[in-house]
Amino acid sequence: MQSRSSIPCAQVAPAPAPAPAGALGLALALALALAGLLAPDTARAQDLDDEPAAQQRGGGMDSDAPLGPPTPPAEWHRKESVDRQFMVESQDTRANLLLMEAAEEFHGKAQAFLDLPKPWRHRVYIQANKIDDISEYRPAVIAAGLSRGLLQFKVAMWYPAPQAKEELLRALATIFIYEKLLSARSTWQQGEVLPPLPLWLTEGVLQNLLDGSHRQFYQIVNHGYSNSRAPKLETIAAWTSLSDDPVYRIWQQAFSYYLVNMIHKGHMQGTLPDWLAAGANLSPAAAPPSTATTPTLAPAPATPPAAPEGEAAPAPALAPPAAPPSGAPYPRLASEQEWEKLLIKADDLSKEIVYTFEETAYALALAENMDLEDMVPIPGAAPDPARLAAAEQAQKEAAKAASAPSVPTAVINPKTGKVYALPEGMRPITSMPGKGKHKKDDGIPREKKTISVRIDSLASRRGHPGLPKALNGKIAELTSLELRAHFAWRPVIAIYRQALINLAHENARPSYESLITSANNARKQLTAFRDKVSDYMNWYIVRGPVSSAEVAGETFADYVHMRQQLEKEEKTSPEPTRRMIRRLLGPNAKW
């Protein structure tokens, strides 16, 4: 499951909340109700205006800062938005520009979708930590805190990584939801907590804001309902984190998207805030009280304290956002029966988002490549004697194990049950020559390198250690593509997907090689057929409508005859194709 490691933060005693009054009191009551409903146990936040604490943090990224390895302060750069709502800090000015553009564009979408208040009161500070190895990657972490009595947010992210942008947008979506729910609050007191948000809400809002690249979700919901596998509302409310399994992860995202989408479009009773507020009338009977401390959002400034020129901003302590316990309650503004009726709508909606033929062909072309991490020799590096010695010892052990194989020395007669000893020369062969042979290490130090391979050339990489993980991701990608593909492409994509599945099973039939050959041939035939249909339609438009004197049904035969003439003329005539077609079709052709 996707998880975030706990990061310690300073603890302070809670301060008494002011008496609710008017709209402010209603907003405070909503926040406290949400906190009591979704976070029975949460940690308290420190005040960022505490001067001794700020002095302890210092001006740069020290060992106490949980933002990654120490970085030379002189490499950090800052960029602030015009309206001062966003500040980005990283080691690369180009990264600052790209992150700022992504944050402002995403905020514009959220402004329309969530109807965020104007002007936006809370500020966001994004700290981008550059990593040299993908193994150092960590999901984005959110922090919140007080700066001069106002609530501020901070996002710490790690890049470059394929999922870095999505993690940043996921964190921003969470912040935008807080902005919507808590915008009426004018002041915050030391020790107050932010209520954790359910997964279906944060992920549903995120995927709705990314609707342009996730049009397949309606079909996934429809597919789940048609096969009686769609989750109930209670199941959706119990999700606390996204699964590491790519297929189930898409499943969670699709139903979270659909639930939020239906609420937003008014197909379900109540608005998004109504769905949260309604939970105050429901006690979590299925979830026993938790005794463990759940970290809440730790404080962090939108504008860090001033640091000497050339140094990075102070790094406040971070903690992961609290997650609702499994079995958390959900608002009963809609019954399970009403939810099931709403799932039927996915059938009609899914028909509107199927890719065109050209879109599917383009998406399949993008999905043909797959990344594998490989160990390649470092250029110019000399063999390491210790590595060579270890390699020789490993080779000796492998040879010794191969010389004394563990094979049966006797057989049992299944009818009589008697045991018969086998002579030395009659013992069964348990391994083929060369199979499982130990590869000799040349002793040269190696480094990780990502290589790109095509999905139809994986036969020679069956023993690659990173292949199983890469196959799982690619199979999930082809599965989602098949769900939204043009109907003519679905059988072709299904063959490619089955080929990758059979690649992981040596004795599977048909084999990976034969399935890949079939998929490539089917793809060529489909493309050629599409070209012929397109060519025929263009010919029909050029030729003009069929006259009443012509017999219906001879149009396509005329087209075939014309193509044959054209191919014959092309072999013998060097004249341009445009002039040739005019001569074949006659002077009255529309060209």
XYZ file of C-alpha atoms in Angstrom:
591
model
C 0.000 0.000 0.000
C 1.142 3.542 -0.625
C 2.321 4.942 2.678
C 4.227 7.867 4.101
C 6.751 7.383 6.869
C 6.061 9.233 10.106
C 8.284 12.245 10.711
C 8.475 13.609 14.261
C 7.376 17.144 14.940
C 7.312 19.287 18.068
C 4.339 18.804 20.380
C 2.579 21.642 22.248
C -0.392 21.678 24.533
C -3.704 22.521 22.902
C -5.122 25.974 23.497
C -8.822 26.456 24.253
C -10.806 27.306 21.139
C -12.783 30.591 21.144
C -16.521 30.445 21.514
C -18.212 29.963 18.121
C -20.160 32.938 16.835
C -21.936 33.536 13.528
C -20.425 32.258 10.268
C -17.056 31.886 11.969
C -18.597 29.690 14.617
C -20.298 27.544 11.985
C -17.017 27.036 10.138
C -15.237 26.211 13.408
C -17.973 23.767 14.352
C -17.619 22.119 10.943
C -13.852 21.841 11.371
C -14.166 20.420 14.901
C -16.919 18.021 13.815
C -14.751 16.813 10.967
C -11.800 16.448 13.314
C -13.863 14.440 15.779
C -15.424 12.366 13.012
C -12.402 11.524 10.906
C -9.459 11.880 13.307
C -10.232 10.558 16.798
C -6.533 10.799 17.703
C -4.304 13.454 16.192
C -1.044 15.143 17.076
C -0.830 18.852 17.836
C 1.016 21.437 15.775
C 3.661 23.914 16.886
C 3.496 27.664 16.273
C 5.936 28.783 13.605
C 6.283 32.175 15.255
C 8.136 30.490 18.122
C 11.495 32.262 17.831
C 13.633 29.677 19.725
C 12.340 26.900 17.500
C 13.181 28.933 14.417
C 16.676 29.524 15.726
C 17.183 25.806 16.308
C 16.281 25.057 12.694
C 18.970 27.398 11.384
C 19.269 28.900 7.940
C 19.962 25.774 5.861
C 18.978 22.098 5.550
C 20.601 20.468 8.564
C 20.483 16.861 9.747
C 17.317 17.519 11.748
C 15.374 18.552 8.667
C 13.392 15.581 7.284
C 13.545 16.828 3.715
C 16.269 14.522 2.422
C 20.065 14.514 2.431
C 21.970 17.734 3.200
C 22.305 19.954 0.138
C 24.845 22.733 -0.466
C 22.854 25.895 0.389
C 24.287 27.894 -2.513
C 22.438 25.691 -5.037
C 18.915 26.733 -3.983
C 16.764 29.219 -5.905
C 13.350 30.735 -5.218
C 10.447 31.866 -7.384
C 7.265 33.548 -6.165
C 3.993 33.970 -8.034
C 2.713 37.437 -8.890
C -0.171 37.198 -6.411
C 2.215 35.765 -3.749
C 0.024 32.692 -3.288
C 2.743 30.248 -4.357
C 6.463 30.134 -3.627
C 8.699 27.461 -5.162
C 12.215 26.647 -3.984
C 14.535 24.152 -5.680
C 18.086 23.701 -6.924
C 17.136 24.422 -10.541
C 15.666 27.665 -11.883
C 14.014 25.803 -14.769
C 12.372 23.418 -12.281
C 11.061 26.448 -10.387
C 9.487 27.799 -13.572
C 7.863 24.483 -14.530
C 6.559 23.815 -11.016
C 5.142 27.324 -10.736
C 3.341 26.970 -14.082
C 1.924 23.579 -13.044
C 0.744 24.903 -9.657
C -0.932 28.009 -11.095
C -2.612 26.087 -13.922
C -3.884 23.441 -11.490
C -5.138 26.141 -9.130
C -7.116 27.671 -11.990
C -8.877 24.341 -12.605
C -9.577 23.902 -8.888
C -10.921 27.457 -8.684
C -13.665 26.561 -11.159
C -14.357 23.016 -9.943
C -14.458 23.703 -6.179
C -15.616 27.335 -6.408
C -12.703 28.460 -4.245
C -13.074 31.833 -2.510
C -11.460 34.918 -4.009
C -9.000 36.145 -3.010
C -7.374 32.938 -1.844
C -6.340 33.433 1.785
C -3.894 30.590 2.413
C -0.435 30.504 0.842
C 1.549 27.481 -0.376
C 5.303 26.967 -0.237
C 6.654 24.180 -2.494
C 10.111 22.776 -1.789
C 11.450 20.550 -4.592
C 14.330 18.271 -3.597
C 16.403 16.938 -6.475
C 17.468 13.282 -6.304
C 20.228 11.489 -8.195
C 18.742 7.987 -7.992
C 15.132 6.874 -8.354
C 15.571 4.739 -5.214
C 15.759 7.986 -3.206
C 12.286 9.032 -4.337
C 9.605 9.659 -1.723
C 5.979 10.716 -2.187
C 5.156 14.367 -1.651
C 4.542 15.374 1.976
C 2.140 18.073 3.142
C 2.625 20.276 6.202
C 0.461 23.025 7.639
C 1.060 25.527 10.371
C 0.729 29.050 11.685
C 2.641 32.034 10.419
C 1.698 35.293 12.129
C -1.561 33.683 13.192
C -2.598 32.618 9.679
C -2.801 29.081 8.336
C -0.114 28.283 5.762
C 0.739 25.136 3.774
C 3.958 23.565 2.606
C 4.600 20.725 0.142
C 7.920 18.880 0.052
C 8.440 16.874 -3.130
C 11.251 14.851 -4.712
C 12.174 14.916 -8.392
C 12.915 13.836 -11.116
C 10.623 10.805 -11.076
C 7.762 9.642 -13.332
C 5.196 10.106 -10.559
C 6.597 13.372 -9.134
C 4.145 15.700 -10.903
C 1.121 13.576 -10.005
C 2.217 13.509 -6.350
C 2.577 17.297 -6.356
C -0.891 17.758 -7.864
C -2.321 15.266 -5.350
C -0.897 17.347 -2.499
C -2.217 20.573 -4.040
C -5.685 19.026 -4.463
C -5.712 18.235 -0.733
C -4.732 21.820 0.069
C -7.450 23.213 -2.213
C -10.068 21.097 -0.414
C -8.925 22.548 2.914
C -9.156 26.024 1.388
C -12.763 25.323 0.380
C -13.845 23.878 3.732
C -11.963 26.203 6.070
C -11.991 29.507 4.182
C -14.416 31.054 6.679
C -11.900 30.747 9.495
C -10.288 34.115 10.224
C -7.885 33.062 12.988
C -6.168 29.908 14.153
C -4.941 29.115 17.635
C -1.897 27.198 18.692
C -2.668 23.507 19.167
C -5.644 23.261 16.828
C -5.723 20.370 14.378
C -6.800 19.996 10.776
C -9.266 17.185 10.080
C -7.927 14.401 7.833
C -9.718 13.988 4.538
C -11.063 10.662 3.227
C -9.236 9.097 0.301
C -12.287 9.059 -1.963
C -12.577 12.846 -1.622
C -8.937 13.820 -2.192
C -8.381 11.293 -4.982
C -11.774 11.990 -6.527
C -11.131 15.727 -6.692
C -7.643 15.132 -8.114
C -8.857 12.817 -10.878
C -11.715 15.182 -11.770
C -9.220 18.012 -12.171
C -7.172 15.673 -14.417
C -10.283 14.651 -16.359
C -8.668 15.252 -19.746
C -6.206 12.384 -19.290
C -8.497 9.997 -17.391
C -11.494 9.608 -19.671
C -11.481 5.828 -19.232
C -12.881 5.990 -15.683
C -16.526 5.915 -16.805
C -15.833 2.681 -18.667
C -14.050 1.129 -15.692
C -17.049 1.911 -13.475
C -19.422 0.532 -16.097
C -17.276 -2.598 -16.479
C -17.294 -3.149 -12.707
C -21.056 -2.696 -12.476
C -21.743 -4.973 -15.467
C -19.727 -7.749 -13.797
C -21.305 -7.163 -10.352
C -17.918 -6.122 -8.927
C -18.557 -2.434 -8.254
C -17.702 -1.528 -4.623
C -20.334 -0.283 -2.206
C -20.219 3.174 -0.666
C -19.115 1.608 2.592
C -16.172 -0.049 0.833
C -15.155 3.202 -0.851
C -15.272 5.036 2.478
C -12.982 2.398 4.016
C -10.163 3.083 1.546
C -7.340 4.820 3.391
C -4.509 4.690 0.826
C -3.916 3.864 -2.818
C -2.779 0.340 -3.568
C 0.674 -0.411 -4.999
C -0.999 -2.868 -7.363
C -1.464 -0.816 -10.564
C -4.756 -2.463 -11.573
C -6.414 -2.048 -8.165
C -5.001 1.483 -7.951
C -6.820 2.426 -11.180
C -9.935 0.752 -9.743
C -9.796 2.966 -6.628
C -9.151 6.094 -8.671
C -12.018 5.347 -11.054
C -14.695 4.931 -8.370
C -13.388 7.887 -6.339
C -13.539 9.965 -9.518
C -17.061 8.758 -10.294
C -18.431 9.455 -6.806
C -17.057 13.010 -6.698
C -18.096 13.602 -10.305
C -21.690 12.578 -9.626
C -21.866 14.761 -6.510
C -20.406 17.715 -8.391
C -22.867 17.317 -11.286
C -25.832 17.180 -8.922
C -26.774 13.557 -9.596
C -26.519 12.812 -5.867
C -28.208 14.624 -3.038
C -26.094 17.359 -1.464
C -22.853 19.133 -2.341
C -19.344 18.080 -1.393
C -19.413 20.096 1.873
C -22.843 18.585 2.609
C -21.397 15.100 2.275
C -18.705 15.933 4.803
C -21.038 17.702 7.226
C -23.569 14.857 7.098
C -20.987 12.553 8.619
C -21.388 14.343 11.967
C -24.729 12.565 12.420
C -23.214 9.114 11.944
C -21.190 7.239 14.534
C -18.478 4.846 13.300
C -19.903 1.574 14.547
C -17.587 -0.567 12.408
C -14.388 1.175 13.494
C -13.235 0.713 17.124
C -11.614 3.736 18.781
C -7.952 4.032 17.881
C -5.347 4.210 20.646
C -2.390 5.049 18.408
C -1.383 8.645 17.835
C -2.071 9.694 14.272
C 0.243 12.503 13.118
C -1.561 15.554 11.887
C -0.354 18.260 9.536
C 2.700 19.844 11.131
C 3.247 23.598 10.835
C 5.233 25.116 7.999
C 5.464 28.707 6.716
C 4.393 29.787 3.261
C 7.268 32.279 3.332
C 10.223 30.846 5.259
C 12.231 33.133 7.587
C 14.859 35.184 5.849
C 18.158 33.390 5.331
C 21.577 34.807 4.453
C 22.096 35.435 0.762
C 22.936 32.245 -1.154
C 21.499 29.919 1.504
C 18.370 27.783 1.466
C 15.313 28.604 3.517
C 14.892 26.938 6.925
C 13.362 23.485 6.749
C 10.508 23.128 9.271
C 9.570 19.723 10.562
C 7.067 17.774 8.481
C 4.570 15.060 9.264
C 2.290 13.096 6.936
C -1.393 14.050 6.823
C -3.577 12.000 9.093
C -5.643 9.306 7.409
C -9.107 8.200 8.516
C -9.151 4.739 10.101
C -10.368 1.758 8.124
C -14.131 1.545 8.334
C -14.547 5.302 8.719
C -18.153 6.496 8.445
C -19.519 8.082 5.310
C -22.461 10.455 4.913
C -25.706 8.640 4.249
C -27.097 11.224 1.856
C -27.495 8.339 -0.582
C -28.329 4.727 0.194
C -26.551 1.755 -1.308
C -29.577 1.208 -3.550
C -29.364 4.779 -4.839
C -25.639 4.326 -5.436
C -26.325 1.185 -7.444
C -28.870 3.038 -9.585
C -26.326 5.782 -10.145
C -23.796 3.240 -11.427
C -26.108 2.521 -14.357
C -25.386 6.037 -15.639
C -21.781 5.001 -16.263
C -22.933 2.932 -19.242
C -24.294 5.978 -21.065
C -21.408 8.198 -19.990
C -18.768 5.668 -21.025
C -20.049 5.658 -24.595
C -19.132 9.312 -24.908
C -15.427 8.960 -24.098
C -14.224 6.153 -26.385
C -11.055 7.079 -28.240
C -11.161 7.573 -31.977
C -9.229 5.274 -34.294
C -6.354 7.753 -34.613
C -6.242 8.493 -30.857
C -6.047 4.786 -30.077
C -3.294 4.226 -32.639
C -1.294 7.076 -31.114
C -1.824 5.803 -27.547
C -0.740 2.296 -28.575
C 2.399 3.708 -30.199
C 3.255 5.431 -26.911
C 2.613 2.216 -24.958
C 4.982 0.156 -27.114
C 8.062 1.167 -25.147
C 8.874 -0.089 -21.658
C 11.620 1.109 -19.310
C 13.947 -1.354 -17.572
C 16.664 -0.591 -15.047
C 19.927 -2.240 -16.094
C 23.405 -2.453 -14.570
C 26.000 -1.272 -17.087
C 29.803 -1.033 -16.671
C 31.090 2.381 -15.652
C 33.101 3.778 -18.588
C 36.845 3.689 -17.927
C 36.520 1.787 -14.640
C 39.132 -0.886 -13.905
C 38.204 -4.367 -12.634
C 37.933 -4.592 -8.861
C 40.151 -7.420 -7.454
C 37.777 -8.044 -4.555
C 34.833 -8.237 -6.948
C 36.745 -10.688 -9.173
C 37.583 -12.908 -6.194
C 33.959 -12.927 -5.077
C 32.850 -13.720 -8.633
C 35.259 -16.674 -8.891
C 34.058 -18.038 -5.553
C 30.428 -17.725 -6.673
C 31.258 -19.512 -9.924
C 32.908 -22.393 -8.029
C 29.897 -22.767 -5.772
C 27.565 -22.734 -8.774
C 29.669 -25.394 -10.531
C 29.719 -27.527 -7.393
C 25.950 -27.306 -7.069
C 25.546 -28.223 -10.736
C 27.850 -31.260 -10.443
C 25.751 -32.758 -7.658
C 22.177 -32.105 -8.732
C 19.303 -33.009 -6.497
C 17.586 -35.615 -8.671
C 15.500 -38.613 -7.693
C 17.453 -41.875 -7.377
C 14.366 -44.077 -7.191
C 10.854 -44.292 -8.570
C 7.598 -45.626 -7.164
C 5.291 -47.879 -9.135
C 1.903 -46.127 -8.867
C 0.002 -49.429 -9.141
C 1.903 -51.633 -6.696
C 3.549 -48.970 -4.533
C 6.944 -50.700 -4.774
C 10.130 -48.607 -4.860
C 12.704 -49.307 -7.581
C 16.256 -47.917 -7.486
C 17.457 -46.255 -10.692
C 20.906 -46.931 -12.161
C 23.210 -43.916 -12.531
C 22.647 -43.620 -16.266
C 18.862 -43.760 -16.023
C 18.293 -40.842 -13.669
C 15.988 -38.171 -15.173
C 17.402 -34.901 -16.498
C 16.255 -31.956 -14.371
C 17.977 -29.101 -16.244
C 18.852 -28.369 -19.834
C 22.453 -27.532 -20.812
C 23.119 -23.828 -20.349
C 19.899 -23.220 -18.486
C 20.524 -21.475 -15.194
C 24.232 -21.210 -15.978
C 26.094 -18.818 -13.706
C 27.236 -15.708 -15.553
C 30.833 -14.812 -14.804
C 31.383 -11.354 -13.347
C 34.108 -9.339 -15.074
C 34.809 -7.390 -11.875
C 34.119 -3.966 -13.432
C 32.042 -1.635 -11.207
C 28.583 -0.985 -12.610
C 25.943 1.722 -12.387
C 22.186 1.787 -12.831
C 20.881 2.906 -16.198
C 17.342 2.993 -17.514
C 16.965 1.422 -20.933
C 13.913 1.563 -23.182
C 12.798 -1.633 -24.902
C 9.834 -2.437 -27.109
C 7.173 -4.802 -25.830
C 7.650 -7.009 -28.902
C 11.375 -7.566 -28.205
C 11.341 -8.910 -24.648
C 12.110 -12.552 -25.444
C 15.845 -12.037 -24.880
C 15.262 -10.329 -21.509
C 13.336 -13.044 -19.687
C 15.953 -13.209 -16.936
C 16.117 -9.464 -16.328
C 15.549 -8.800 -12.594
C 13.412 -5.729 -13.239
C 11.182 -7.365 -15.840
C 8.372 -8.631 -13.526
C 7.710 -5.186 -12.073
C 7.862 -3.540 -15.496
C 5.494 -6.174 -16.927
C 2.917 -5.518 -14.205
C 2.900 -1.813 -14.986
C 2.712 -2.326 -18.747
C -0.105 -4.900 -18.469
C -2.087 -2.428 -16.354
C -1.439 0.320 -18.914
C -2.643 -1.854 -21.805
C -5.682 -2.916 -19.768
C -6.748 0.688 -19.206
C -6.049 1.507 -22.864
C -8.175 -1.436 -24.010
C -11.108 -0.153 -21.951
C -11.172 3.211 -23.726
C -9.863 2.159 -27.141
C -11.706 2.326 -30.446
C -13.644 -0.925 -30.895
C -11.518 -1.979 -33.890
C -8.309 -1.766 -31.847
C -9.469 -3.701 -28.769
C -8.683 -7.222 -30.104
C -5.188 -6.079 -31.128
C -4.457 -4.541 -27.719
C -5.827 -7.671 -26.028
C -3.328 -9.837 -27.954
C -0.418 -7.614 -26.895
C -1.592 -7.761 -23.284
C -1.939 -11.553 -23.347
C 1.535 -11.844 -24.880
C 3.045 -9.996 -21.910
C 1.116 -12.222 -19.503
C 2.365 -15.377 -21.229
C 5.928 -14.036 -21.202
C 5.984 -14.530 -17.440
C 4.969 -18.195 -17.834
C 7.482 -20.298 -19.734
C 5.089 -23.120 -20.632
C 2.095 -20.934 -21.491
C 0.472 -21.586 -24.850
C 0.352 -19.869 -27.221
C 3.839 -18.576 -26.574
C 4.874 -14.968 -26.222
C 6.617 -15.039 -29.591
C 3.591 -16.360 -31.488
C 1.223 -13.893 -29.818
C 3.512 -10.957 -30.605
C 3.669 -12.082 -34.241
C -0.129 -12.336 -34.350
C -0.539 -8.891 -32.760
C 1.879 -7.236 -35.190
C 0.177 -8.880 -38.181
C -3.287 -7.912 -36.932
C -2.084 -4.370 -36.413
C -0.734 -4.116 -39.959
C -3.920 -5.588 -41.427
C -6.118 -3.233 -39.405
C -4.073 -0.196 -40.438
C -4.136 -1.267 -44.099
C -7.897 -1.820 -43.956
C -8.374 1.594 -42.366
C -6.266 3.186 -45.104
C -8.373 1.501 -47.785
C -11.621 2.670 -46.207
C -10.255 6.200 -45.866
C -9.004 6.075 -49.455
C -12.414 4.915 -50.663
C -14.183 7.711 -48.794
C -11.812 10.281 -50.271
C -12.380 8.808 -53.761
C -16.133 8.998 -53.289
C -15.911 12.675 -52.309
C -13.638 13.486 -55.249
C -15.786 11.545 -57.704
C -18.999 13.138 -56.553
C -22.407 11.562 -55.841
C -23.583 8.635 -57.929
C -25.859 9.713 -60.783
C -29.308 8.198 -61.189
C -28.170 6.435 -64.364
C -25.622 4.373 -62.454
C -26.631 1.188 -60.778
C -26.484 1.194 -56.992
C -23.872 -1.199 -55.706
C -21.350 -0.662 -58.485
C -19.654 2.265 -56.734
C -17.188 0.170 -54.773
C -16.492 -2.007 -57.822
C -15.681 1.158 -59.758
C -13.333 2.184 -56.974
C -11.501 -1.173 -57.052
C -11.190 -0.950 -60.838
C -9.805 2.571 -60.530
C -7.203 1.451 -57.972
C -6.064 -1.342 -60.245
C -5.692 1.109 -63.112
C -3.797 3.520 -60.893
C -1.358 0.851 -59.728
C -0.816 -0.216 -63.334
C -0.208 3.370 -64.474
C 2.217 4.036 -61.610
C 4.469 1.210 -62.782
C 4.773 2.555 -66.325
C 4.174 6.307 -66.125
C 6.367 8.922 -64.383
C 3.662 11.616 -64.439
C 2.468 13.111 -61.124
C -0.288 11.285 -59.266
C -2.619 14.318 -59.293
C -2.562 14.541 -63.103
C -2.917 10.766 -63.416
C -6.041 10.717 -61.230
C -7.631 13.548 -63.225
C -7.036 11.591 -66.424
C -8.515 8.421 -64.939
C -11.574 10.088 -63.396
C -12.306 12.423 -66.271
C -12.421 16.206 -66.685
C -15.522 16.634 -64.477
C -13.941 15.129 -61.357
C -13.987 17.284 -58.195
C -10.328 17.751 -57.324
